[in-house]
CSV table of C-alpha atoms and ligand atoms in Angstrom, one decimal:
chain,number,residue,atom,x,y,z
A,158,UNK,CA,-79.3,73.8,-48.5
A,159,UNK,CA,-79.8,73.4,-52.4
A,160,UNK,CA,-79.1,77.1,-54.4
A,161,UNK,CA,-78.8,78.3,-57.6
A,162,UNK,CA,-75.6,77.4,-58.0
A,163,UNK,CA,-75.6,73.5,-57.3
A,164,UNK,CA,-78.4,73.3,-59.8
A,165,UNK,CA,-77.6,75.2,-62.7
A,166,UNK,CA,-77.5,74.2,-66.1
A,167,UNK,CA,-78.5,76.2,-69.3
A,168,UNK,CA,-78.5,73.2,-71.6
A,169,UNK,CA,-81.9,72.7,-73.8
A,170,UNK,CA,-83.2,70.6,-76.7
A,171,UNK,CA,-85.1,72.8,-78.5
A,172,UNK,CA,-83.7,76.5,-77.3
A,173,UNK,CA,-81.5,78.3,-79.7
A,174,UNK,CA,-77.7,78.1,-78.0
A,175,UNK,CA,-77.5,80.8,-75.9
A,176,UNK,CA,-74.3,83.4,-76.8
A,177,UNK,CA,-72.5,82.3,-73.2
A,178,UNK,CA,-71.3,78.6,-73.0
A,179,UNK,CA,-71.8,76.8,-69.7
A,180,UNK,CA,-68.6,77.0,-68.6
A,181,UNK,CA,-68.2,80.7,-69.7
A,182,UNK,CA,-71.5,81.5,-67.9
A,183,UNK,CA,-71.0,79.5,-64.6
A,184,UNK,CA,-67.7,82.0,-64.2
A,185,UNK,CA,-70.2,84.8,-64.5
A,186,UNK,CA,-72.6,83.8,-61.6
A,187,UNK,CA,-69.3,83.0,-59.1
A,188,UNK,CA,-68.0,86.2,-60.1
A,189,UNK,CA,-71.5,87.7,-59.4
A,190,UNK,CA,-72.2,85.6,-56.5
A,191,UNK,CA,-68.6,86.7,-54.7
A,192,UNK,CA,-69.6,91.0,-55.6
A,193,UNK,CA,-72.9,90.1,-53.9
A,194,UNK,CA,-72.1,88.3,-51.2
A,195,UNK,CA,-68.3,90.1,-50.2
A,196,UNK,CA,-68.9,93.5,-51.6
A,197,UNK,CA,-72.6,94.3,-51.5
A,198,UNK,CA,-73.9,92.2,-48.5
A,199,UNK,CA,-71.3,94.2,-46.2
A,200,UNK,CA,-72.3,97.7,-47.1
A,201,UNK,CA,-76.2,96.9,-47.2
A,202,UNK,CA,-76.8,99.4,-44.1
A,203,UNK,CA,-74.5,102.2,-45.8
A,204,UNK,CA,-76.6,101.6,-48.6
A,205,UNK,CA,-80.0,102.1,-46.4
A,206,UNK,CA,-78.7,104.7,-44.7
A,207,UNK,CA,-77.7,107.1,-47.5
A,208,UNK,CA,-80.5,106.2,-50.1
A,209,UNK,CA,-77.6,105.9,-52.5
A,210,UNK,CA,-75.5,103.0,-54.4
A,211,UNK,CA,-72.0,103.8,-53.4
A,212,UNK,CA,-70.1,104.8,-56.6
A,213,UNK,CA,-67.2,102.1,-56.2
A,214,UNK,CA,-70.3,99.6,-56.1
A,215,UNK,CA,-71.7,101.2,-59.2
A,216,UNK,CA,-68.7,101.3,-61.7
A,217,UNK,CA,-67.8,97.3,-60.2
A,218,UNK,CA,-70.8,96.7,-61.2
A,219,UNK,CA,-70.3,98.3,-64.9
A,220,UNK,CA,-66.9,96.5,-64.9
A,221,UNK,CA,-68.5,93.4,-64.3
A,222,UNK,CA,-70.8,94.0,-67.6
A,223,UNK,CA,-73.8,93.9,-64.9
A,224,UNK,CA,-75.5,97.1,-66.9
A,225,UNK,CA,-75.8,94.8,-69.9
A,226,UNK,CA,-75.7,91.2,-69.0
A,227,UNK,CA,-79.1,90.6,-71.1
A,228,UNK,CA,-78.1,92.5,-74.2
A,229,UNK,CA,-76.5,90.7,-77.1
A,230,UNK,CA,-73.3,90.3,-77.6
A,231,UNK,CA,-72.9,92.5,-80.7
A,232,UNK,CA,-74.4,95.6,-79.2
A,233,UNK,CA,-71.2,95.0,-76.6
A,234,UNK,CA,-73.4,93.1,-73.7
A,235,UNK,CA,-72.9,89.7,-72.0
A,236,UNK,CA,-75.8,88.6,-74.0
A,237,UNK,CA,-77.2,86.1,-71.3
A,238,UNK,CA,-80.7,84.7,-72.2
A,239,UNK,CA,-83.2,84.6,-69.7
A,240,UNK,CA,-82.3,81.0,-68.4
A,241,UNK,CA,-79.0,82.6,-67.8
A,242,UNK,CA,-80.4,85.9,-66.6
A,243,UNK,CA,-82.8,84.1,-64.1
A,244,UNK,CA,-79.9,82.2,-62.6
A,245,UNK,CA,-78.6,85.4,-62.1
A,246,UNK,CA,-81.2,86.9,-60.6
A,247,UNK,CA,-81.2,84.4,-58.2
A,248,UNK,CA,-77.9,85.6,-57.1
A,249,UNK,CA,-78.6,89.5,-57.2
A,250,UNK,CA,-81.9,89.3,-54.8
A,251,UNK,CA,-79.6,87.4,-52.4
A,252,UNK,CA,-78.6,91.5,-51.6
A,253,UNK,CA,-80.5,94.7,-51.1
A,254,UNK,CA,-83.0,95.0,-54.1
A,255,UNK,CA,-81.3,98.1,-55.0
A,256,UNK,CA,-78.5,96.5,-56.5
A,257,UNK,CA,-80.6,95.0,-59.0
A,258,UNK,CA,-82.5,97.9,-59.8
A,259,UNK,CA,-79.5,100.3,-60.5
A,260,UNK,CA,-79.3,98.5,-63.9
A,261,UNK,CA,-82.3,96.4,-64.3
A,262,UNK,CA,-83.8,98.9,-66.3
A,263,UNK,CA,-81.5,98.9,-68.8
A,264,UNK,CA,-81.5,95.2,-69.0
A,265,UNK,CA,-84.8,94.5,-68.9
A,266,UNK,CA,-87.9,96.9,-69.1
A,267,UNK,CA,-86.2,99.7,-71.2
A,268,UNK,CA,-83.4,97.6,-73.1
A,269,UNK,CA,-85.6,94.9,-74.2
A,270,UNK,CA,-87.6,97.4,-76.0
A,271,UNK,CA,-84.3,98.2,-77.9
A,272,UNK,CA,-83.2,94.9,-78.5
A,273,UNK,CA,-86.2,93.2,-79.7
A,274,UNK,CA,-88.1,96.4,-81.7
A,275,UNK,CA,-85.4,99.2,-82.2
A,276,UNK,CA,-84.0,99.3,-85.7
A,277,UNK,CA,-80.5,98.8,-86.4
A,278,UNK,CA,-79.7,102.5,-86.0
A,279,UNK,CA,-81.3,102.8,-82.9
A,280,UNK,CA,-79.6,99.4,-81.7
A,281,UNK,CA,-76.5,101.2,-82.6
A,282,UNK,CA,-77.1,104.9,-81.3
A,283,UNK,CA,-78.1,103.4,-77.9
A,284,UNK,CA,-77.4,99.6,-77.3
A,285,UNK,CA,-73.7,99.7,-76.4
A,286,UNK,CA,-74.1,102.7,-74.3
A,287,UNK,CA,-77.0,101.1,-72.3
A,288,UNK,CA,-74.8,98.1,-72.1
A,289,UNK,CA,-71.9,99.8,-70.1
A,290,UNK,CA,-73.8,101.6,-68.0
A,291,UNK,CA,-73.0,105.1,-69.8
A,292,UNK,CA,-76.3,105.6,-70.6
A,293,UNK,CA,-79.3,105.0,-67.8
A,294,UNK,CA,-82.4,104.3,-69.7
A,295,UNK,CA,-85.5,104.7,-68.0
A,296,UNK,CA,-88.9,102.4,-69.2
A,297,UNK,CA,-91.7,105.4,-68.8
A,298,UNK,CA,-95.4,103.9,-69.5
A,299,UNK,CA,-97.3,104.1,-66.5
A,300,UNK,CA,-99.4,107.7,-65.6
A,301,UNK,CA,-101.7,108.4,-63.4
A,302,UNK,CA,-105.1,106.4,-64.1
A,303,UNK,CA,-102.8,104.1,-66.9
A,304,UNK,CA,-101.0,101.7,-64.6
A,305,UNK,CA,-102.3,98.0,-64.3
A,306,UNK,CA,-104.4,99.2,-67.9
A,307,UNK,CA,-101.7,101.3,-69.7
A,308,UNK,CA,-103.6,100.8,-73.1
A,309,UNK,CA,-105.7,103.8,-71.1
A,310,UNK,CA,-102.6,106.0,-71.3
A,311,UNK,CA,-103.2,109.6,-72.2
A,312,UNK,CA,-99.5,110.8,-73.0
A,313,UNK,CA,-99.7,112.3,-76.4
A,314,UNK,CA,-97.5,112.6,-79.5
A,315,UNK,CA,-98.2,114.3,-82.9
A,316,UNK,CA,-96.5,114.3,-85.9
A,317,UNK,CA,-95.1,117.9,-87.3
A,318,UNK,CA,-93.6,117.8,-90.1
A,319,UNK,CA,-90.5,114.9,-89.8
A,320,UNK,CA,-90.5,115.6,-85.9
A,321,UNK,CA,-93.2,114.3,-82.8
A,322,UNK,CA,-94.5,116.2,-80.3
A,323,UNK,CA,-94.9,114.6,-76.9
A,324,UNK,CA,-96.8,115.8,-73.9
A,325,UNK,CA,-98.0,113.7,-71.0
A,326,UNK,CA,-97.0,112.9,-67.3
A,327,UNK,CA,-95.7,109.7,-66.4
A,328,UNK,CA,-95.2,108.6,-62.4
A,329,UNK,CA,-93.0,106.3,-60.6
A,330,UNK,CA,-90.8,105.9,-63.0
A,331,UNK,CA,-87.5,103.3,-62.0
A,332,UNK,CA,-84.4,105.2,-62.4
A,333,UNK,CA,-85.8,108.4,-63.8
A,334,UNK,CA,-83.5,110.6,-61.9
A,335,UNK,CA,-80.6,109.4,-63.5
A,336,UNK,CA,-81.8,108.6,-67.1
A,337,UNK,CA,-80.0,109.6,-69.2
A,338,UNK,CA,-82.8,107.8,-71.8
A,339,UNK,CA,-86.6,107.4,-71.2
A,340,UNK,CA,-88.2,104.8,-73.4
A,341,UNK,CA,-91.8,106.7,-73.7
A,342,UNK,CA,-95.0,105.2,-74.7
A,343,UNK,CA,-97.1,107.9,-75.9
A,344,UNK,CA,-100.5,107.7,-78.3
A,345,UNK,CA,-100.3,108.6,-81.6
A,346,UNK,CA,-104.1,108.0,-82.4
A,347,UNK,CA,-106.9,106.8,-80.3
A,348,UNK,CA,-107.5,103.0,-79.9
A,349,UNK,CA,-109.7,101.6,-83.1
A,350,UNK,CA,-110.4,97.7,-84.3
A,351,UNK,CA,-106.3,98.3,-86.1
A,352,UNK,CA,-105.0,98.6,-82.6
A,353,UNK,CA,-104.2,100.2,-79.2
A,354,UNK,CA,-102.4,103.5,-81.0
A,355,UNK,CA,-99.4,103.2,-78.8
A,356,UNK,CA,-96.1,103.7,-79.9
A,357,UNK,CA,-92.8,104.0,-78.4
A,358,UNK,CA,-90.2,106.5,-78.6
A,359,UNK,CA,-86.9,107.1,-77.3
A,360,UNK,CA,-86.1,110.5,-75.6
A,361,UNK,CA,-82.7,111.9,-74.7
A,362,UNK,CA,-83.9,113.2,-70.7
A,363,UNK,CA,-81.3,116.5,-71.9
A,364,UNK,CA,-84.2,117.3,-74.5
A,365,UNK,CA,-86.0,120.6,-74.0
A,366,UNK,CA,-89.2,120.2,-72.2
A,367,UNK,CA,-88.7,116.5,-70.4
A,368,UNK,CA,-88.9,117.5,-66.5
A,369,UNK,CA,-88.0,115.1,-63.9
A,370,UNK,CA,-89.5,115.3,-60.4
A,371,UNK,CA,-88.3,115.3,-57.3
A,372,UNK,CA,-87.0,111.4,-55.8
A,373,UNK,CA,-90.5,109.8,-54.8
A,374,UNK,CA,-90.4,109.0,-51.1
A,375,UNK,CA,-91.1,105.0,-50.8
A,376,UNK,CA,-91.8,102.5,-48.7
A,377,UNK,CA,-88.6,100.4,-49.2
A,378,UNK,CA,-85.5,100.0,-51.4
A,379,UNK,CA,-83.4,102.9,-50.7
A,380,UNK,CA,-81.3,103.1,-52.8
A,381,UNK,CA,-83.3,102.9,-56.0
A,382,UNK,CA,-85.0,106.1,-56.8
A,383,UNK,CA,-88.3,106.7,-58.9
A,384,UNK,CA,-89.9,109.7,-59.7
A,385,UNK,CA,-92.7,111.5,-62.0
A,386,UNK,CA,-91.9,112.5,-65.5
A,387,UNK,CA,-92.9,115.5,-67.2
A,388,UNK,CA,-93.2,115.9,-70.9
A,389,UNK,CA,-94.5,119.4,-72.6
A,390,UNK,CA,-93.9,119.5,-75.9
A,391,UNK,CA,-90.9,117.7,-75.9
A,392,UNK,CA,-90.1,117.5,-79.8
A,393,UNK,CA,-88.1,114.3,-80.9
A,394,UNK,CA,-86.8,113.6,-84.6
A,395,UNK,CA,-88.8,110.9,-87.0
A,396,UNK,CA,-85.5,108.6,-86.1
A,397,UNK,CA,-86.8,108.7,-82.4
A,398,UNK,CA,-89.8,106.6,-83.2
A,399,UNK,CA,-89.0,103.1,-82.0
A,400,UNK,CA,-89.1,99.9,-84.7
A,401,UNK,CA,-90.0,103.2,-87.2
A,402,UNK,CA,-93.9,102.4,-86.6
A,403,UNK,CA,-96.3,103.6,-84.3
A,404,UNK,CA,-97.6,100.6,-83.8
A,405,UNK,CA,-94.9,98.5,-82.0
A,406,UNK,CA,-95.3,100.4,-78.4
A,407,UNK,CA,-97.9,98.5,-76.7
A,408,UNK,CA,-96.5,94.8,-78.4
A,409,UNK,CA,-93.1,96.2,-77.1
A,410,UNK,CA,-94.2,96.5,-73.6
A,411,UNK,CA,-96.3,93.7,-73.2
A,412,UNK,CA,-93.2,91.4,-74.5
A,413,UNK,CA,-90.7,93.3,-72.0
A,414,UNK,CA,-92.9,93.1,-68.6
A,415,UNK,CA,-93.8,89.5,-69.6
A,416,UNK,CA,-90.0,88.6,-70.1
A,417,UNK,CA,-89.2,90.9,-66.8
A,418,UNK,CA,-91.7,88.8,-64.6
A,419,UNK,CA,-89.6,85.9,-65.4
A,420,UNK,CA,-86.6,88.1,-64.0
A,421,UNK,CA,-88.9,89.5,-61.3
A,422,UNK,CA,-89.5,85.9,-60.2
A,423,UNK,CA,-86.1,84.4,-59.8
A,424,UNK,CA,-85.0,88.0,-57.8
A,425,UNK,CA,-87.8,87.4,-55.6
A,426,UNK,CA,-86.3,84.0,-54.9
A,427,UNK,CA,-82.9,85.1,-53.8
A,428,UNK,CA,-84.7,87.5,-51.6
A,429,UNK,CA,-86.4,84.6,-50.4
A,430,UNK,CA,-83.5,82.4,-49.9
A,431,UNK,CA,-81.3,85.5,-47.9
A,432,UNK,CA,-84.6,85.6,-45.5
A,433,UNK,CA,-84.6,82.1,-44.9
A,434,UNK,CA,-80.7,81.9,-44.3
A,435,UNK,CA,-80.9,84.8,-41.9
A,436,UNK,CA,-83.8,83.0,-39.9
A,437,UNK,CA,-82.2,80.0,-39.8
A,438,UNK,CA,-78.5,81.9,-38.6
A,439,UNK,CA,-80.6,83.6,-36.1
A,440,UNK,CA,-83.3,80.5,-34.8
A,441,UNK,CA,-79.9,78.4,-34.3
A,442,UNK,CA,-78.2,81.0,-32.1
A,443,UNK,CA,-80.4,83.0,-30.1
A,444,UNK,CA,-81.7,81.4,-26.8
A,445,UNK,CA,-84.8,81.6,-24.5
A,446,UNK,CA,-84.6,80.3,-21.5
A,447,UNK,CA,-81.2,79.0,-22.4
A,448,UNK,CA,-82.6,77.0,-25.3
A,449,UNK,CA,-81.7,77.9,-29.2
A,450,UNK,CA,-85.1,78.9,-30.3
A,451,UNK,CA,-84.6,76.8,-33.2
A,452,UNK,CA,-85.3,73.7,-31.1
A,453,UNK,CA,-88.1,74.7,-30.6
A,454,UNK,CA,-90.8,72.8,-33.6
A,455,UNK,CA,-92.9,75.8,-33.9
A,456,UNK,CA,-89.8,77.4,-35.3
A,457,UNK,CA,-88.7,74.6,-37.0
A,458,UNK,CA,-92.3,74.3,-39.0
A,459,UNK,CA,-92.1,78.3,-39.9
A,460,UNK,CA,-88.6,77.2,-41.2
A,461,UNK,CA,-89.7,74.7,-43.3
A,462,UNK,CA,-92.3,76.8,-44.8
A,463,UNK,CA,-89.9,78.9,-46.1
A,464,UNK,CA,-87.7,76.5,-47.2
A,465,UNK,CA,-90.8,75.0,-49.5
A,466,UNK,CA,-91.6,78.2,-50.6
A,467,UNK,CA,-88.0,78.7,-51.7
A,468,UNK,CA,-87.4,75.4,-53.9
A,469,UNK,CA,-90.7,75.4,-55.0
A,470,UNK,CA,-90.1,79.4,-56.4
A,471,UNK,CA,-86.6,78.0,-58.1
A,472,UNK,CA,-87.8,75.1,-60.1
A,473,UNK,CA,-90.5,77.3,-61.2
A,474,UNK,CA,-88.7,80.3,-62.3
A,475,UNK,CA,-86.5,77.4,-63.8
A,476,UNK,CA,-89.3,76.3,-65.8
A,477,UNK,CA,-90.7,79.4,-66.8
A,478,UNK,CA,-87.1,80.9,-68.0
A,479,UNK,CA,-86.9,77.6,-70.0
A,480,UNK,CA,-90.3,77.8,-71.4
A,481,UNK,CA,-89.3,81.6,-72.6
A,482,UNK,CA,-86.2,80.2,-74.3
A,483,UNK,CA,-87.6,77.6,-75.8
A,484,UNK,CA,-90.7,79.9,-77.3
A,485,UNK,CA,-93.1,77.1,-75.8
A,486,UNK,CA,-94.9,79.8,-73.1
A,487,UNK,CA,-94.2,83.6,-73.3
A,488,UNK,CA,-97.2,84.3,-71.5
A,489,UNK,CA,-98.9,82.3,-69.3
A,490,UNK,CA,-95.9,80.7,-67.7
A,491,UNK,CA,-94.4,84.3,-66.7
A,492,UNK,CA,-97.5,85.3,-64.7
A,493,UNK,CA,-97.6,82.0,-63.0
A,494,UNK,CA,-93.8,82.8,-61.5
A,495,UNK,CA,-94.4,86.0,-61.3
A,496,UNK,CA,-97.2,85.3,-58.9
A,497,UNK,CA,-96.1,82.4,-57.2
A,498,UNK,CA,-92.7,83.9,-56.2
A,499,UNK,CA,-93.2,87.4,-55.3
A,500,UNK,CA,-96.1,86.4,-53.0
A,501,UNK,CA,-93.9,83.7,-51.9
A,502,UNK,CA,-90.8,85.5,-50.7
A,503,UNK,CA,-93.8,88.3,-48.9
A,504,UNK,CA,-94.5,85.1,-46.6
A,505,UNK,CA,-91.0,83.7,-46.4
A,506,UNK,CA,-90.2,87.7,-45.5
A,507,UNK,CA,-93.1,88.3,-42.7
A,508,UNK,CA,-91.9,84.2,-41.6
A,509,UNK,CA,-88.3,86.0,-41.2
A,510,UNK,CA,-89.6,88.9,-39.1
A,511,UNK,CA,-91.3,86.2,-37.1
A,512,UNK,CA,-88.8,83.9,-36.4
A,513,UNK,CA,-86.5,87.0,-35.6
A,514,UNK,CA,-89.6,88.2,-32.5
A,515,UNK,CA,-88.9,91.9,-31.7
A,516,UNK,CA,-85.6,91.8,-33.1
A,517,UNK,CA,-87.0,91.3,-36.5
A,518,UNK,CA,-88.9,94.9,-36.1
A,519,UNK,CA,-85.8,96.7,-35.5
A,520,UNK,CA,-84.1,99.1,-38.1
A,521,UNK,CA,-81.0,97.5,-39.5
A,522,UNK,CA,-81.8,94.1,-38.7
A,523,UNK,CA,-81.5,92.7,-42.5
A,524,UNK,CA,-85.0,90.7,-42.0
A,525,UNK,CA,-86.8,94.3,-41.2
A,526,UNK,CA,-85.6,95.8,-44.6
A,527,UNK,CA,-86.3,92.9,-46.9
A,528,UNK,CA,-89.5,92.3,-45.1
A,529,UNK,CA,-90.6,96.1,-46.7
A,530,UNK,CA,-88.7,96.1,-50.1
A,531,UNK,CA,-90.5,92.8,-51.0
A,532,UNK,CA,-93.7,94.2,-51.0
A,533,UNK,CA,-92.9,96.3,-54.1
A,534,UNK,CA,-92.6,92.9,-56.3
A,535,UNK,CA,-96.2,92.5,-55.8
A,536,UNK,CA,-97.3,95.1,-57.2
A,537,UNK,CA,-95.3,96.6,-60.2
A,538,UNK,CA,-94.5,94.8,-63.6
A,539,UNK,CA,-98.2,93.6,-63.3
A,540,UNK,CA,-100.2,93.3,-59.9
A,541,UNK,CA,-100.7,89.9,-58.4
A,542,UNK,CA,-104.3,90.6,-59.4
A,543,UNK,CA,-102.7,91.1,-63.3
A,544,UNK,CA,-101.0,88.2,-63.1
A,545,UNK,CA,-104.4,86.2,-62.4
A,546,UNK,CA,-106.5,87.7,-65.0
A,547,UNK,CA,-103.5,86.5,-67.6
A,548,UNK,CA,-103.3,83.1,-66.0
A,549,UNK,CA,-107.0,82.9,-65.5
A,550,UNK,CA,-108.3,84.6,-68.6
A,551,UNK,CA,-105.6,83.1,-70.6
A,552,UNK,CA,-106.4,79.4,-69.9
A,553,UNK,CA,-109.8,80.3,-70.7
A,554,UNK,CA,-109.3,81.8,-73.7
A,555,UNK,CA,-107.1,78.9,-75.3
A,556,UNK,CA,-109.9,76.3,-74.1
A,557,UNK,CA,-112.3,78.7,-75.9
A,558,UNK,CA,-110.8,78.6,-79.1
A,559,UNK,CA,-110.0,75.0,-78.9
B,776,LIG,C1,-91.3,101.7,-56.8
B,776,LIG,C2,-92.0,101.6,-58.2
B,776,LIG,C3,-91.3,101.5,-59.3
B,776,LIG,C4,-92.0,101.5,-60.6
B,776,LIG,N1,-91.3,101.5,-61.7
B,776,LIG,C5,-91.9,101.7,-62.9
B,776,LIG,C6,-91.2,102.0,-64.1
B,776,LIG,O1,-89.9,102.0,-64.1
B,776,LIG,N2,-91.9,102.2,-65.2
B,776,LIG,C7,-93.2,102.2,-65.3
B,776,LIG,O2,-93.8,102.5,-66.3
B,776,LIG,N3,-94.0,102.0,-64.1
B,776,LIG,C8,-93.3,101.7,-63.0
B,776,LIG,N4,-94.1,101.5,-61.8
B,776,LIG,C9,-95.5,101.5,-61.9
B,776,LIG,C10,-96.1,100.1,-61.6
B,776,LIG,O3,-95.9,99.2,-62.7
B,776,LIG,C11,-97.6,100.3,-61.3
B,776,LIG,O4,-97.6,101.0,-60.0
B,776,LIG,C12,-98.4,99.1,-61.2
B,776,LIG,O5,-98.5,98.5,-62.5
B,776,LIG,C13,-99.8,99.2,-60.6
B,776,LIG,O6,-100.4,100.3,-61.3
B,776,LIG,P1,-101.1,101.5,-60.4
B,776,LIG,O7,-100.1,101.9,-59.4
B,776,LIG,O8,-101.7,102.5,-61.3
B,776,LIG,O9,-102.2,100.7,-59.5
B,776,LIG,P2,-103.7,100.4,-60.0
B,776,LIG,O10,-103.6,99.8,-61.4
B,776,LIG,O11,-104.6,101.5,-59.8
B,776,LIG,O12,-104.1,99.2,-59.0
B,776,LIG,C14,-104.7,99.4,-57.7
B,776,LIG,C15,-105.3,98.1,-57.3
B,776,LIG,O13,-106.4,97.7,-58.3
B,776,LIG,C16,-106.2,96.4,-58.8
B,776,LIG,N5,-106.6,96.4,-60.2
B,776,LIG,C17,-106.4,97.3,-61.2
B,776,LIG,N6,-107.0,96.9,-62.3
B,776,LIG,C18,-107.6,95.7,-62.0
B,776,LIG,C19,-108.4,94.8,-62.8
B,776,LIG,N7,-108.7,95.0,-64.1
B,776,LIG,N8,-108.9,93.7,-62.2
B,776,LIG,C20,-108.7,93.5,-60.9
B,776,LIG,N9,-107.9,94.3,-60.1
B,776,LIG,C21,-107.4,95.4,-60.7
B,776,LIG,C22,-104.6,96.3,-58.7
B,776,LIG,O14,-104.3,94.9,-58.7
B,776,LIG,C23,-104.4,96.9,-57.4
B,776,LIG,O15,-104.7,96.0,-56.3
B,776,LIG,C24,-93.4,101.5,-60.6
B,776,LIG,C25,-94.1,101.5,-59.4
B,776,LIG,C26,-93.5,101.6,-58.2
B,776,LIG,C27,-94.3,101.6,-56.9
């Protein structure tokens, strides 16, 4: 069976050279491979059970430089690019999702508003916390009626004197009831021909007034917790605004969902591939009527199916994560992965429970639990709908201008 680690290679022509050799960088995917597979993999039903990431998992996983394997070098991450982060990806999703999502926020959705529009004090206040997994920072845009349109958010904050005042609810927010840092799109002005009027700003969740609810109760993915965030006239210094200008936030997010779709992809992908190796463990050993079921072809073809949908979800998320690197797509290419894989590893999942019959409906049967915490890929980061209106619109709109 081909993986992600037979295939990988970082090299480029045209990318800048990423911070972690080849040789440096295919230590940190066996390294991360063996914690998935020996450590995580094992305690997957503890894991379920509880609702909670087992602390010696946790501070392995800050050992391992896992809470900042996407931010640079100098700010004290691993400083992988997204080739390199998609490759390990791949590796993460081969595990419960919850794994990933413990520190994908301050990787990806939070962090990169950091790295690629914080100024150098804010890089320097926050970065190297985020990075060791001291600080938790939480990415806070979407609010109720502002979720697949967050230019529509309503959160509020107003200058007074050298401070801002923010007030505004924001739901389901990834990790919010351990932040320790929410990254907080709020409006400054309304949306005129200059601009949406979105800015970001970064909020210590100890500040006076920021009120986090209780856990959400989901569908999937125990383990990772979300919940509303409250913010009544929670009053941050001039220094909190991110970049310095109000009007990075909305550039800043766009940028850091359309990089995390790349990332989204590739995790969907190891999901994928643990369905399909659990199918295939199960079709070759159970029997009916004394028969391995997977002799039988109607098996076989569901197989194959997933198989397809599994290579065909690397080489894209391959080529997307180079395109990114390279600067040659950062927009179209991300929704096409995006899309592709996350509604690819939904089949390869439901294909799973198939193959597994009534065994594959049972609680604690690994296929069961994958089959519901895939469904979340779908539909946060950008709908599958989202990602069509950017593919769609977006082709359009380059043939349009010629
Ligand atoms: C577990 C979980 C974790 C999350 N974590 C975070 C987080 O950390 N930070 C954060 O900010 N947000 C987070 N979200 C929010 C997530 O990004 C949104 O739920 C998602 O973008 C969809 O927005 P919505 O829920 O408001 O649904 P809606 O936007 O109301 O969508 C409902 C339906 O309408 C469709 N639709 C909407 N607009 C259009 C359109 N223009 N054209 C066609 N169809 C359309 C959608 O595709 C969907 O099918 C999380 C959500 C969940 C469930």
């Amino acid at each position: 069976m081909v993986d992600a680690m037979t295939t990988s290679s970082t090299a480029t022509t045209s990318a800048p050279a990423p911070e972690v050799d080849d040789d440096d960088f295919r230590e940190i995917l066996a390294q991360t491979r063996a914690f998935v597979r020996n450590v995580v993999v094992p305690r997957e039903q503890e894991i379920a059970d509880t609702n909670a990431i087992p602390d010696d998992i946790r501070n392995a996983a800050k050992e391992m430089g896992l809470f900042g394997y996407a931010i640079p070098q100098a700010w004290g991450g691993l400083g992988l690019n997204l080739q390199q982060d998609a490759e390990l990806a791949m590796e993460l999703g081969y595990t419960t999702l919850s794994l990933r999502s413990m520190f994908g926020t301050n990787n990806g959705i939070a962090g990169q508003v950091l790295v690629n529009f914080g100024t150098d004090e804010q890089k320097a206040q926050w970065l190297e916390g985020i990075a060791s997994g001291e600080v938790v920072a939480s990415f806070a845009l979407t609010e109720p009626g502002a979720g697949s349109n967050p230019s529509g958010l309503r959160t509020k904050a107003v200058r007074d004197g050298d401070d801002w005042v923010i007030n505004g609810e924001k739901r389901f927010i990834t990790n919010a009831p351990l932040a320790n840092l929410f990254v907080v799109f709020a409006r400054t002005r309304p949306a005129d021909e200059n601009g949406t009027g979105i800015a970001v700003f970064l909020v210590p969740a100890d500040t006076p007034g920021v009120q986090v609810g209780t856990k959400d109760r989901k569908m999937g993915q125990e383990g990772a917790w979300t919940s509303d965030v409250a913010f009544t006239d929670v009053r941050v210094p001039a220094s909190a605004l991110v970049g310095g200008s109000e009007d990075v936030g909305y550039k800043a997010a766009m940028v850091s969902l359309a990089r995390g779709r790349v990332h989204i992809a590739a995790l969907s992908v190891g999901q994928a591939q643990r369905a399909l190796d659990e199918s295939v463990a199960y079709a070759a050993t159970a029997t009916q009527g004394g028969n391995p079921i997977g002799n039988f072809q109607l098996v076989q073809a569901m197989i194959a199916d997933q198989q397809t949908g599994v290579m065909a979800g690397r080489a894209l998320v391959r080529d997307a994560a180079r395109a990114w690197v390279e600067d040659t797509d950062r927009r179209i290419a991300p929704s096409v992965a995006k899309l592709y894989c996350t509604e690819m590893v939904g089949k390869v999942a439901d294909l799973a429970v198939q193959i597994h019959g009534g065994t594959g409906y049972m609680r604690e049967v690994p296929v069961e639990r994958i089959y519901r915490d895939v469904r979340l890929l779908r539909l946060y980061e950008g709908t599958s709908e989202i990602q069509r209106l950017i593919i769609g619109g977006g082709l359009v709109k380059q043939a349009q201008r010629g």
